[in-house]
Every structure is written in structure tokens, then in C-alpha cells.
Amino acid sequence: MQSKTASIGETTAETASAPTLENNVYEGLAGVRLAMRRFLAFSESVVTAAGITSQQYQALLVIKVSPPQGIMIRDLAQQMLLQPNGAVQLVDRLANAGLVERLQSPEDKRSVLVTLTPHGARLLEHLATDHLREMLTHEPLLAESLTRLRRMSKRR
């Protein structure tokens, strides 16, 4: 039996034939991940202080950009990459917190639409303002990293 010395997820054949990337690619990828990790750490802190989870914040964003009459739970589930029952539970928690409400669909009385409450809209506005400000502080690192990656991809 042969021993493998390849990295996790690679076979020795893949390692031998893998193209060699230039250091700038690794620097660009590291920069993008650093900017994202900093932003996500900030986001987690801010939403936790507001009394909600990151997933709930994401749901509020999805609901905000949905049609004015609201979003069906199945569509929310799809956009949130959740199973429908997970989306129902998420909406239950948001409704219990007074951030969203369920309305009967005017077109299909069997369907339920989810919309933001005034309280949910105010909280989202506050959080989105903070997130935008923080995202823009990371713009230089992100832009530099993406530019580096774009330049390197054009060379290939």
C-alpha cells in the first residue's frame, strides 16, 4: 500500500499535475478572505448586540428587497438556502420578536406572505447603515485584492 503525502482533498496525481499559481494570486485570495472575515466578525458583533442572529439579519435583507406585498416562505427558503421547514422556524422567531408579520396572499388564500413590521424596518435600517459603513472601510483591501486577481486571471 502506498503512502500519500498530498494535502487534504488532493491525490498525489493531482498534486503533480496541478498548475502552479503565482504568489500574487495567493496574496489576492488572502486579501479577499481577510476583508470578508473582518467584515463578518464586525457583522456578527453588531447583529448580536441588536439581539438577532446573522441568519435573521440576512432574512430581513431578503424580505426588504422582495416585492412590496411580501415574500412567500418557499421563496425566502430558496434565497436563504434553507429547507422550507427551516424558513418557517426562522419566520416564527422573527415574528415572535416583532420584526416581521405574516399576511394572507391576496392572489392565493392558501399562501402566506412575509413582510417587515415598522419595528423590523427600523432595525434593518440601523443595521444596514452600520454594515455599509463598515464594508466601505474594507473597500481598499478588497478592491486591491480583486484587482490583483483580475490581472492574474487575464494572464492565464
PDB file of C-alpha atoms in Angstrom:
ATOM      1  CA  MET A   1       0.000   0.000   0.000  1.00  0.00           C
ATOM      2  CA  GLN A   2       1.369   3.404  -0.996  1.00  0.00           C
ATOM      3  CA  SER A   3       1.522   6.213   1.486  1.00  0.00           C
ATOM      4  CA  LYS A   4       0.093   9.534   0.377  1.00  0.00           C
ATOM      5  CA  THR A   5       1.861  12.788   1.075  1.00  0.00           C
ATOM      6  CA  ALA A   6      -0.680  15.043  -0.668  1.00  0.00           C
ATOM      7  CA  SER A   7      -2.629  17.727   1.133  1.00  0.00           C
ATOM      8  CA  ILE A   8      -6.129  17.149   2.399  1.00  0.00           C
ATOM      9  CA  GLY A   9      -8.514  16.658  -0.504  1.00  0.00           C
ATOM     10  CA  GLU A  10      -5.781  16.024  -3.075  1.00  0.00           C
ATOM     11  CA  THR A  11      -4.325  12.896  -4.519  1.00  0.00           C
ATOM     12  CA  THR A  12      -0.650  12.650  -5.354  1.00  0.00           C
ATOM     13  CA  ALA A  13      -1.547  12.650  -9.080  1.00  0.00           C
ATOM     14  CA  GLU A  14      -3.493  15.889  -8.667  1.00  0.00           C
ATOM     15  CA  THR A  15      -0.593  17.457  -6.798  1.00  0.00           C
ATOM     16  CA  ALA A  16       1.886  16.549  -9.512  1.00  0.00           C
ATOM     17  CA  SER A  17      -0.247  17.899 -12.372  1.00  0.00           C
ATOM     18  CA  ALA A  18      -1.696  20.966 -10.640  1.00  0.00           C
ATOM     19  CA  PRO A  19      -0.747  24.265 -12.278  1.00  0.00           C
ATOM     20  CA  THR A  20       1.459  26.483 -10.202  1.00  0.00           C
ATOM     21  CA  LEU A  21      -0.184  29.728  -9.235  1.00  0.00           C
ATOM     22  CA  GLU A  22       1.799  32.909  -8.878  1.00  0.00           C
ATOM     23  CA  ASN A  23       2.231  34.445  -5.442  1.00  0.00           C
ATOM     24  CA  ASN A  24       0.023  37.394  -6.439  1.00  0.00           C
ATOM     25  CA  VAL A  25      -2.936  35.031  -6.748  1.00  0.00           C
ATOM     26  CA  TYR A  26      -2.422  33.773  -3.202  1.00  0.00           C
ATOM     27  CA  GLU A  27      -1.976  37.334  -1.957  1.00  0.00           C
ATOM     28  CA  GLY A  28      -5.187  38.384  -3.717  1.00  0.00           C
ATOM     29  CA  LEU A  29      -7.156  35.454  -2.315  1.00  0.00           C
ATOM     30  CA  ALA A  30      -5.757  36.065   1.170  1.00  0.00           C
ATOM     31  CA  GLY A  31      -6.689  39.743   0.951  1.00  0.00           C
ATOM     32  CA  VAL A  32     -10.249  38.989  -0.127  1.00  0.00           C
ATOM     33  CA  ARG A  33     -10.671  36.450   2.677  1.00  0.00           C
ATOM     34  CA  LEU A  34      -9.178  38.855   5.229  1.00  0.00           C
ATOM     35  CA  ALA A  35     -11.580  41.633   4.199  1.00  0.00           C
ATOM     36  CA  MET A  36     -14.519  39.220   4.330  1.00  0.00           C
ATOM     37  CA  ARG A  37     -13.513  37.783   7.701  1.00  0.00           C
ATOM     38  CA  ARG A  38     -13.106  41.258   9.199  1.00  0.00           C
ATOM     39  CA  PHE A  39     -16.493  42.284   7.849  1.00  0.00           C
ATOM     40  CA  LEU A  40     -18.201  39.104   9.037  1.00  0.00           C
ATOM     41  CA  ALA A  41     -16.676  39.456  12.512  1.00  0.00           C
ATOM     42  CA  PHE A  42     -17.980  43.027  12.654  1.00  0.00           C
ATOM     43  CA  SER A  43     -21.389  41.912  11.393  1.00  0.00           C
ATOM     44  CA  GLU A  44     -21.687  39.129  13.944  1.00  0.00           C
ATOM     45  CA  SER A  45     -20.864  41.566  16.740  1.00  0.00           C
ATOM     46  CA  VAL A  46     -23.338  44.212  15.587  1.00  0.00           C
ATOM     47  CA  VAL A  47     -26.278  41.884  14.976  1.00  0.00           C
ATOM     48  CA  THR A  48     -25.694  40.084  18.281  1.00  0.00           C
ATOM     49  CA  ALA A  49     -25.721  43.437  20.092  1.00  0.00           C
ATOM     50  CA  ALA A  50     -29.031  44.191  18.336  1.00  0.00           C
ATOM     51  CA  GLY A  51     -30.473  40.939  19.696  1.00  0.00           C
ATOM     52  CA  ILE A  52     -30.697  38.975  16.455  1.00  0.00           C
ATOM     53  CA  THR A  53     -28.598  36.398  14.626  1.00  0.00           C
ATOM     54  CA  SER A  54     -26.715  36.765  11.358  1.00  0.00           C
ATOM     55  CA  GLN A  55     -29.257  34.485   9.718  1.00  0.00           C
ATOM     56  CA  GLN A  56     -32.109  36.671  10.946  1.00  0.00           C
ATOM     57  CA  TYR A  57     -30.346  39.779   9.610  1.00  0.00           C
ATOM     58  CA  GLN A  58     -29.916  38.073   6.234  1.00  0.00           C
ATOM     59  CA  ALA A  59     -33.614  37.166   6.240  1.00  0.00           C
ATOM     60  CA  LEU A  60     -34.559  40.782   6.976  1.00  0.00           C
ATOM     61  CA  LEU A  61     -32.447  41.879   3.998  1.00  0.00           C
ATOM     62  CA  VAL A  62     -34.111  39.329   1.716  1.00  0.00           C
ATOM     63  CA  ILE A  63     -37.585  40.369   2.896  1.00  0.00           C
ATOM     64  CA  LYS A  64     -36.732  44.060   2.403  1.00  0.00           C
ATOM     65  CA  VAL A  65     -35.781  43.561  -1.266  1.00  0.00           C
ATOM     66  CA  SER A  66     -38.750  41.305  -2.004  1.00  0.00           C
ATOM     67  CA  PRO A  67     -41.885  42.605  -3.748  1.00  0.00           C
ATOM     68  CA  PRO A  68     -43.845  45.186  -1.717  1.00  0.00           C
ATOM     69  CA  GLN A  69     -46.660  42.737  -0.938  1.00  0.00           C
ATOM     70  CA  GLY A  70     -44.145  40.388   0.730  1.00  0.00           C
ATOM     71  CA  ILE A  71     -42.270  37.181   0.069  1.00  0.00           C
ATOM     72  CA  MET A  72     -43.580  33.649   0.228  1.00  0.00           C
ATOM     73  CA  ILE A  73     -41.811  31.424   2.728  1.00  0.00           C
ATOM     74  CA  ARG A  74     -40.728  28.985  -0.002  1.00  0.00           C
ATOM     75  CA  ASP A  75     -39.024  31.875  -1.842  1.00  0.00           C
ATOM     76  CA  LEU A  76     -37.393  33.046   1.369  1.00  0.00           C
ATOM     77  CA  ALA A  77     -36.168  29.489   1.959  1.00  0.00           C
ATOM     78  CA  GLN A  78     -34.714  29.347  -1.542  1.00  0.00           C
ATOM     79  CA  GLN A  79     -32.882  32.659  -1.195  1.00  0.00           C
ATOM     80  CA  MET A  80     -31.609  31.749   2.271  1.00  0.00           C
ATOM     81  CA  LEU A  81     -30.523  28.254   1.136  1.00  0.00           C
ATOM     82  CA  LEU A  82     -32.813  26.689   3.747  1.00  0.00           C
ATOM     83  CA  GLN A  83     -35.289  23.857   3.763  1.00  0.00           C
ATOM     84  CA  PRO A  84     -38.886  25.179   3.892  1.00  0.00           C
ATOM     85  CA  ASN A  85     -39.351  23.993   7.498  1.00  0.00           C
ATOM     86  CA  GLY A  86     -36.185  25.867   8.495  1.00  0.00           C
ATOM     87  CA  ALA A  87     -37.544  29.024   6.879  1.00  0.00           C
ATOM     88  CA  VAL A  88     -40.832  28.590   8.772  1.00  0.00           C
ATOM     89  CA  GLN A  89     -38.918  28.366  12.048  1.00  0.00           C
ATOM     90  CA  LEU A  90     -36.856  31.424  11.109  1.00  0.00           C
ATOM     91  CA  VAL A  91     -40.005  33.407  10.311  1.00  0.00           C
ATOM     92  CA  ASP A  92     -41.548  32.224  13.599  1.00  0.00           C
ATOM     93  CA  ARG A  93     -38.598  33.642  15.539  1.00  0.00           C
ATOM     94  CA  LEU A  94     -38.690  36.915  13.591  1.00  0.00           C
ATOM     95  CA  ALA A  95     -42.449  37.224  14.101  1.00  0.00           C
ATOM     96  CA  ASN A  96     -42.119  36.499  17.836  1.00  0.00           C
ATOM     97  CA  ALA A  97     -39.553  39.322  18.017  1.00  0.00           C
ATOM     98  CA  GLY A  98     -41.987  41.673  16.275  1.00  0.00           C
ATOM     99  CA  LEU A  99     -39.738  42.114  13.232  1.00  0.00           C
ATOM    100  CA  VAL A 100     -41.953  40.516  10.568  1.00  0.00           C
ATOM    101  CA  GLU A 101     -45.580  39.674  10.085  1.00  0.00           C
ATOM    102  CA  ARG A 102     -47.405  37.066   8.065  1.00  0.00           C
ATOM    103  CA  LEU A 103     -50.144  38.135   5.674  1.00  0.00           C
ATOM    104  CA  GLN A 104     -52.509  36.051   3.593  1.00  0.00           C
ATOM    105  CA  SER A 105     -51.719  36.317  -0.107  1.00  0.00           C
ATOM    106  CA  PRO A 106     -54.423  38.267  -1.950  1.00  0.00           C
ATOM    107  CA  GLU A 107     -53.951  36.053  -5.039  1.00  0.00           C
ATOM    108  CA  ASP A 108     -53.811  32.645  -3.331  1.00  0.00           C
ATOM    109  CA  LYS A 109     -55.557  32.450   0.016  1.00  0.00           C
ATOM    110  CA  ARG A 110     -53.537  29.312   0.864  1.00  0.00           C
ATOM    111  CA  SER A 111     -50.228  31.178   0.571  1.00  0.00           C
ATOM    112  CA  VAL A 112     -48.648  33.263   3.292  1.00  0.00           C
ATOM    113  CA  LEU A 113     -46.510  36.316   2.608  1.00  0.00           C
ATOM    114  CA  VAL A 114     -43.922  37.684   5.000  1.00  0.00           C
ATOM    115  CA  THR A 115     -43.293  41.429   5.349  1.00  0.00           C
ATOM    116  CA  LEU A 116     -41.314  43.640   7.682  1.00  0.00           C
ATOM    117  CA  THR A 117     -43.074  45.346  10.558  1.00  0.00           C
ATOM    118  CA  PRO A 118     -42.263  49.015  11.194  1.00  0.00           C
ATOM    119  CA  HIS A 119     -40.020  47.837  14.064  1.00  0.00           C
ATOM    120  CA  GLY A 120     -38.268  45.361  11.751  1.00  0.00           C
ATOM    121  CA  ALA A 121     -37.788  48.034   9.102  1.00  0.00           C
ATOM    122  CA  ARG A 122     -36.239  50.446  11.643  1.00  0.00           C
ATOM    123  CA  LEU A 123     -33.884  47.785  12.996  1.00  0.00           C
ATOM    124  CA  LEU A 124     -32.858  46.777   9.491  1.00  0.00           C
ATOM    125  CA  GLU A 125     -32.216  50.403   8.512  1.00  0.00           C
ATOM    126  CA  HIS A 126     -29.962  50.858  11.540  1.00  0.00           C
ATOM    127  CA  LEU A 127     -28.045  47.619  10.932  1.00  0.00           C
ATOM    128  CA  ALA A 128     -27.736  48.184   7.181  1.00  0.00           C
ATOM    129  CA  THR A 129     -26.313  51.669   7.775  1.00  0.00           C
ATOM    130  CA  ASP A 130     -23.684  50.239  10.120  1.00  0.00           C
ATOM    131  CA  HIS A 131     -22.884  47.404   7.703  1.00  0.00           C
ATOM    132  CA  LEU A 132     -22.495  49.750   4.748  1.00  0.00           C
ATOM    133  CA  ARG A 133     -20.139  51.996   6.718  1.00  0.00           C
ATOM    134  CA  GLU A 134     -18.029  49.011   7.796  1.00  0.00           C
ATOM    135  CA  MET A 135     -17.990  47.492   4.322  1.00  0.00           C
ATOM    136  CA  LEU A 136     -16.674  50.723   2.869  1.00  0.00           C
ATOM    137  CA  THR A 137     -13.801  50.754   5.381  1.00  0.00           C
ATOM    138  CA  HIS A 138     -12.649  47.449   3.853  1.00  0.00           C
ATOM    139  CA  GLU A 139     -13.098  48.625   0.283  1.00  0.00           C
ATOM    140  CA  PRO A 140      -9.409  49.450  -0.324  1.00  0.00           C
ATOM    141  CA  LEU A 141      -8.178  45.976   0.697  1.00  0.00           C
ATOM    142  CA  LEU A 142     -10.986  44.256  -1.174  1.00  0.00           C
ATOM    143  CA  ALA A 143     -10.557  46.358  -4.323  1.00  0.00           C
ATOM    144  CA  GLU A 144      -6.781  45.864  -4.350  1.00  0.00           C
ATOM    145  CA  SER A 145      -7.156  42.132  -3.859  1.00  0.00           C
ATOM    146  CA  LEU A 146      -9.802  41.756  -6.559  1.00  0.00           C
ATOM    147  CA  THR A 147      -7.766  43.875  -8.986  1.00  0.00           C
ATOM    148  CA  ARG A 148      -4.751  41.652  -8.356  1.00  0.00           C
ATOM    149  CA  LEU A 149      -6.838  38.540  -9.017  1.00  0.00           C
ATOM    150  CA  ARG A 150      -8.342  40.027 -12.184  1.00  0.00           C
ATOM    151  CA  ARG A 151      -4.879  40.875 -13.530  1.00  0.00           C
ATOM    152  CA  MET A 152      -3.620  37.397 -12.778  1.00  0.00           C
ATOM    153  CA  SER A 153      -6.642  35.685 -14.373  1.00  0.00           C
ATOM    154  CA  LYS A 154      -6.088  37.621 -17.623  1.00  0.00           C
ATOM    155  CA  ARG A 155      -2.566  36.204 -17.835  1.00  0.00           C
ATOM    156  CA  ARG A 156      -3.862  32.637 -17.898  1.00  0.00           C
TER     157      ARG A 156
END
